[in-house]
Amino acid sequence: MPVRSWLSPALSMTLIKEETMLVQAVVIPGSGALSWTVLGDDDVPVVPVDRFLAYLTDTGRSPNTVKAYAHDLKDYLGFLGLRGLDWREARLEDVGEFIAWLQLPAAGRSGDVAVLPLAAAQVTAATVNRKLAAVSAFYVHQARSGAEVGDLLAVWKTGGRGGYATTLEFVG
């Protein structure tokens, strides 16, 4: 896997900061291909996510898809971080809670602000499905790379062509 290099400071305006994690554009040395990574609290790439996003780039996925998946995984890891969970410890119930969390306004996601039950959902079903596709593909990639991902993959089945309908039932 090629080493990834940071973009020039002029191009780092594409950095997006939410909470303490960042999504950062990167350029693959040699090919010059644009890709994306997720930086952790320490401003260092989150290695499992970086490897997954590099894999997507190497297999010809669109930079826009890689960027969207980077944001999706940043959201997922941020959610797990708020609950004190490592990504390898996540259970199917945690994925269901992630879906509900996505529906909250930004101020409600930290848990510091109460959200009224009648508040409008903050993301569409299509966005939730894309985020779940990113998380699912991340776990499949990790399992195929030899990472221990617990029982999550054994019980998490996608809804086929229609997306993650079974999991979306938790949104109710």
mmCIF file of C-alpha atoms in Angstrom:
data_model
loop_
_atom_site.group_PDB
_atom_site.id
_atom_site.type_symbol
_atom_site.label_atom_id
_atom_site.label_comp_id
_atom_site.label_asym_id
_atom_site.label_seq_id
_atom_site.Cartn_x
_atom_site.Cartn_y
_atom_site.Cartn_z
ATOM 1 C CA MET A 1 0.000 0.000 0.000
ATOM 2 C CA PRO A 2 1.509 3.351 -0.951
ATOM 3 C CA VAL A 3 2.399 5.925 1.661
ATOM 4 C CA ARG A 4 -0.039 8.803 1.624
ATOM 5 C CA SER A 5 1.150 12.410 1.647
ATOM 6 C CA TRP A 6 -0.579 15.535 2.896
ATOM 7 C CA LEU A 7 -1.800 18.150 0.471
ATOM 8 C CA SER A 8 -0.099 21.493 0.258
ATOM 9 C CA PRO A 9 -1.149 24.073 2.873
ATOM 10 C CA ALA A 10 -3.074 25.979 0.194
ATOM 11 C CA LEU A 11 -5.253 22.923 -0.430
ATOM 12 C CA SER A 12 -5.731 22.082 3.238
ATOM 13 C CA MET A 13 -8.674 24.458 3.342
ATOM 14 C CA THR A 14 -10.683 21.305 2.582
ATOM 15 C CA LEU A 15 -10.186 20.257 6.221
ATOM 16 C CA ILE A 16 -13.430 19.946 8.104
ATOM 17 C CA LYS A 17 -13.389 19.936 11.878
ATOM 18 C CA GLU A 18 -16.239 18.534 13.921
ATOM 19 C CA GLU A 19 -15.631 17.578 17.526
ATOM 20 C CA THR A 20 -11.983 16.508 17.720
ATOM 21 C CA MET A 21 -11.664 14.472 14.526
ATOM 22 C CA LEU A 22 -10.852 15.810 11.077
ATOM 23 C CA VAL A 23 -11.414 14.655 7.516
ATOM 24 C CA GLN A 24 -8.335 15.541 5.464
ATOM 25 C CA ALA A 25 -7.596 15.316 1.752
ATOM 26 C CA VAL A 26 -4.438 13.396 0.822
ATOM 27 C CA VAL A 27 -2.554 12.761 -2.397
ATOM 28 C CA ILE A 28 -1.171 9.320 -3.199
ATOM 29 C CA PRO A 29 2.536 9.718 -4.106
ATOM 30 C CA GLY A 30 3.434 8.620 -7.599
ATOM 31 C CA SER A 31 -0.080 8.481 -8.996
ATOM 32 C CA GLY A 32 -1.182 11.869 -7.679
ATOM 33 C CA ALA A 33 -4.613 10.372 -6.970
ATOM 34 C CA LEU A 34 -6.789 12.338 -4.557
ATOM 35 C CA SER A 35 -7.990 10.472 -1.498
ATOM 36 C CA TRP A 36 -9.177 11.241 2.021
ATOM 37 C CA THR A 37 -8.325 10.199 5.561
ATOM 38 C CA VAL A 38 -9.643 10.710 9.074
ATOM 39 C CA LEU A 39 -7.390 12.280 11.676
ATOM 40 C CA GLY A 40 -7.880 11.385 15.327
ATOM 41 C CA ASP A 41 -7.649 13.572 18.413
ATOM 42 C CA ASP A 42 -3.862 13.553 18.053
ATOM 43 C CA ASP A 43 -4.011 14.791 14.417
ATOM 44 C CA VAL A 44 -2.613 11.447 13.232
ATOM 45 C CA PRO A 45 -4.533 9.298 10.726
ATOM 46 C CA VAL A 46 -6.774 6.681 12.320
ATOM 47 C CA VAL A 47 -4.891 3.691 10.916
ATOM 48 C CA PRO A 48 -7.746 1.206 10.282
ATOM 49 C CA VAL A 49 -9.845 3.912 8.632
ATOM 50 C CA ASP A 50 -6.877 5.222 6.637
ATOM 51 C CA ARG A 51 -6.124 1.726 5.311
ATOM 52 C CA PHE A 52 -9.770 1.225 4.346
ATOM 53 C CA LEU A 53 -9.982 4.582 2.557
ATOM 54 C CA ALA A 54 -6.652 3.888 0.802
ATOM 55 C CA TYR A 55 -8.079 0.545 -0.327
ATOM 56 C CA LEU A 56 -11.140 2.306 -1.765
ATOM 57 C CA THR A 57 -8.880 4.740 -3.633
ATOM 58 C CA ASP A 58 -6.616 1.939 -4.880
ATOM 59 C CA THR A 59 -9.624 0.025 -6.235
ATOM 60 C CA GLY A 60 -10.805 3.026 -8.259
ATOM 61 C CA ARG A 61 -13.594 4.428 -6.117
ATOM 62 C CA SER A 62 -14.480 8.027 -6.856
ATOM 63 C CA PRO A 63 -12.747 10.624 -4.641
ATOM 64 C CA ASN A 64 -16.253 11.892 -3.798
ATOM 65 C CA THR A 65 -17.246 8.432 -2.533
ATOM 66 C CA VAL A 66 -14.039 8.148 -0.505
ATOM 67 C CA LYS A 67 -14.644 11.614 0.949
ATOM 68 C CA ALA A 68 -18.246 10.754 1.877
ATOM 69 C CA TYR A 69 -17.135 7.478 3.488
ATOM 70 C CA ALA A 70 -14.431 9.371 5.411
ATOM 71 C CA HIS A 71 -17.084 11.707 6.842
ATOM 72 C CA ASP A 72 -19.370 8.762 7.562
ATOM 73 C CA LEU A 73 -16.658 6.884 9.451
ATOM 74 C CA LYS A 74 -15.675 10.048 11.316
ATOM 75 C CA ASP A 75 -19.280 10.351 12.457
ATOM 76 C CA TYR A 76 -19.404 6.680 13.467
ATOM 77 C CA LEU A 77 -16.118 6.785 15.386
ATOM 78 C CA GLY A 78 -17.199 10.035 17.052
ATOM 79 C CA PHE A 79 -20.448 8.385 18.124
ATOM 80 C CA LEU A 80 -18.585 5.383 19.524
ATOM 81 C CA GLY A 81 -16.150 7.722 21.280
ATOM 82 C CA LEU A 82 -19.009 9.499 23.057
ATOM 83 C CA ARG A 83 -20.044 6.101 24.397
ATOM 84 C CA GLY A 84 -16.511 5.059 25.310
ATOM 85 C CA LEU A 85 -16.469 2.186 22.814
ATOM 86 C CA ASP A 86 -13.663 0.969 20.601
ATOM 87 C CA TRP A 87 -14.820 0.192 17.038
ATOM 88 C CA ARG A 88 -13.924 -3.481 17.592
ATOM 89 C CA GLU A 89 -16.353 -3.655 20.552
ATOM 90 C CA ALA A 90 -19.430 -2.360 18.712
ATOM 91 C CA ARG A 91 -22.529 -4.534 18.712
ATOM 92 C CA LEU A 92 -25.559 -4.460 16.461
ATOM 93 C CA GLU A 93 -27.430 -2.497 19.140
ATOM 94 C CA ASP A 94 -24.742 0.191 18.937
ATOM 95 C CA VAL A 95 -25.333 0.491 15.193
ATOM 96 C CA GLY A 96 -29.052 0.959 15.893
ATOM 97 C CA GLU A 97 -28.226 3.677 18.424
ATOM 98 C CA PHE A 98 -25.930 5.291 15.843
ATOM 99 C CA ILE A 99 -28.904 5.555 13.480
ATOM 100 C CA ALA A 100 -31.004 7.231 16.167
ATOM 101 C CA TRP A 101 -28.084 9.541 17.037
ATOM 102 C CA LEU A 102 -27.814 10.624 13.403
ATOM 103 C CA GLN A 103 -31.396 11.885 13.572
ATOM 104 C CA LEU A 104 -30.527 14.344 16.352
ATOM 105 C CA PRO A 105 -29.607 17.977 15.712
ATOM 106 C CA ALA A 106 -25.870 18.660 16.145
ATOM 107 C CA ALA A 107 -26.416 20.242 19.580
ATOM 108 C CA GLY A 108 -28.268 17.122 20.747
ATOM 109 C CA ARG A 109 -25.638 14.656 19.595
ATOM 110 C CA SER A 110 -23.271 15.518 22.442
ATOM 111 C CA GLY A 111 -25.976 14.739 24.974
ATOM 112 C CA ASP A 112 -25.643 18.199 26.547
ATOM 113 C CA VAL A 113 -28.955 19.436 25.117
ATOM 114 C CA ALA A 114 -32.309 17.689 25.401
ATOM 115 C CA VAL A 115 -34.086 17.144 22.083
ATOM 116 C CA LEU A 116 -37.860 17.226 21.875
ATOM 117 C CA PRO A 117 -39.428 14.066 20.430
ATOM 118 C CA LEU A 118 -41.084 16.073 17.650
ATOM 119 C CA ALA A 119 -37.783 17.487 16.352
ATOM 120 C CA ALA A 120 -37.302 16.884 12.634
ATOM 121 C CA ALA A 121 -34.777 14.226 11.607
ATOM 122 C CA GLN A 122 -31.454 15.750 10.631
ATOM 123 C CA VAL A 123 -30.543 13.284 7.888
ATOM 124 C CA THR A 124 -32.521 11.550 5.165
ATOM 125 C CA ALA A 125 -32.978 7.791 4.885
ATOM 126 C CA ALA A 126 -30.617 7.866 1.872
ATOM 127 C CA THR A 127 -27.888 9.495 3.989
ATOM 128 C CA VAL A 128 -28.392 6.957 6.770
ATOM 129 C CA ASN A 129 -28.132 4.148 4.208
ATOM 130 C CA ARG A 130 -24.885 5.571 2.803
ATOM 131 C CA LYS A 131 -23.421 5.910 6.298
ATOM 132 C CA LEU A 132 -24.403 2.331 7.112
ATOM 133 C CA ALA A 133 -22.901 1.162 3.812
ATOM 134 C CA ALA A 134 -19.637 2.877 4.773
ATOM 135 C CA VAL A 135 -19.621 1.339 8.251
ATOM 136 C CA SER A 136 -20.533 -2.111 6.908
ATOM 137 C CA ALA A 137 -17.843 -1.982 4.196
ATOM 138 C CA PHE A 138 -15.311 -0.806 6.815
ATOM 139 C CA TYR A 139 -16.062 -3.823 9.027
ATOM 140 C CA VAL A 140 -15.953 -6.252 6.095
ATOM 141 C CA HIS A 141 -12.586 -4.807 5.056
ATOM 142 C CA GLN A 142 -11.266 -5.097 8.610
ATOM 143 C CA ALA A 143 -12.435 -8.708 8.937
ATOM 144 C CA ARG A 144 -10.858 -9.627 5.598
ATOM 145 C CA SER A 145 -7.647 -7.961 6.732
ATOM 146 C CA GLY A 146 -7.567 -10.175 9.835
ATOM 147 C CA ALA A 147 -8.891 -7.745 12.461
ATOM 148 C CA GLU A 148 -11.034 -9.155 15.241
ATOM 149 C CA VAL A 149 -14.412 -7.452 14.850
ATOM 150 C CA GLY A 150 -16.398 -9.510 17.332
ATOM 151 C CA ASP A 151 -19.863 -10.751 16.510
ATOM 152 C CA LEU A 152 -21.048 -7.641 14.684
ATOM 153 C CA LEU A 153 -20.581 -9.031 11.175
ATOM 154 C CA ALA A 154 -22.177 -12.343 12.090
ATOM 155 C CA VAL A 155 -25.509 -10.691 12.932
ATOM 156 C CA TRP A 156 -25.456 -7.645 10.663
ATOM 157 C CA LYS A 157 -27.016 -8.431 7.312
ATOM 158 C CA THR A 158 -27.710 -5.779 4.728
ATOM 159 C CA GLY A 159 -31.177 -5.369 3.288
ATOM 160 C CA GLY A 160 -29.970 -6.211 -0.214
ATOM 161 C CA ARG A 161 -30.470 -3.774 -3.053
ATOM 162 C CA GLY A 162 -32.904 -1.668 -1.015
ATOM 163 C CA GLY A 163 -30.303 -0.872 1.627
ATOM 164 C CA TYR A 164 -30.410 -1.458 5.334
ATOM 165 C CA ALA A 165 -34.170 -1.705 5.835
ATOM 166 C CA THR A 166 -33.945 -4.157 8.740
ATOM 167 C CA THR A 167 -31.590 -1.882 10.652
ATOM 168 C CA LEU A 168 -33.587 1.226 9.748
ATOM 169 C CA GLU A 169 -36.597 -0.228 11.539
ATOM 170 C CA PHE A 170 -34.879 0.938 14.740
ATOM 171 C CA VAL A 171 -35.490 4.541 13.665
ATOM 172 C CA GLY A 172 -39.258 3.898 13.851
#
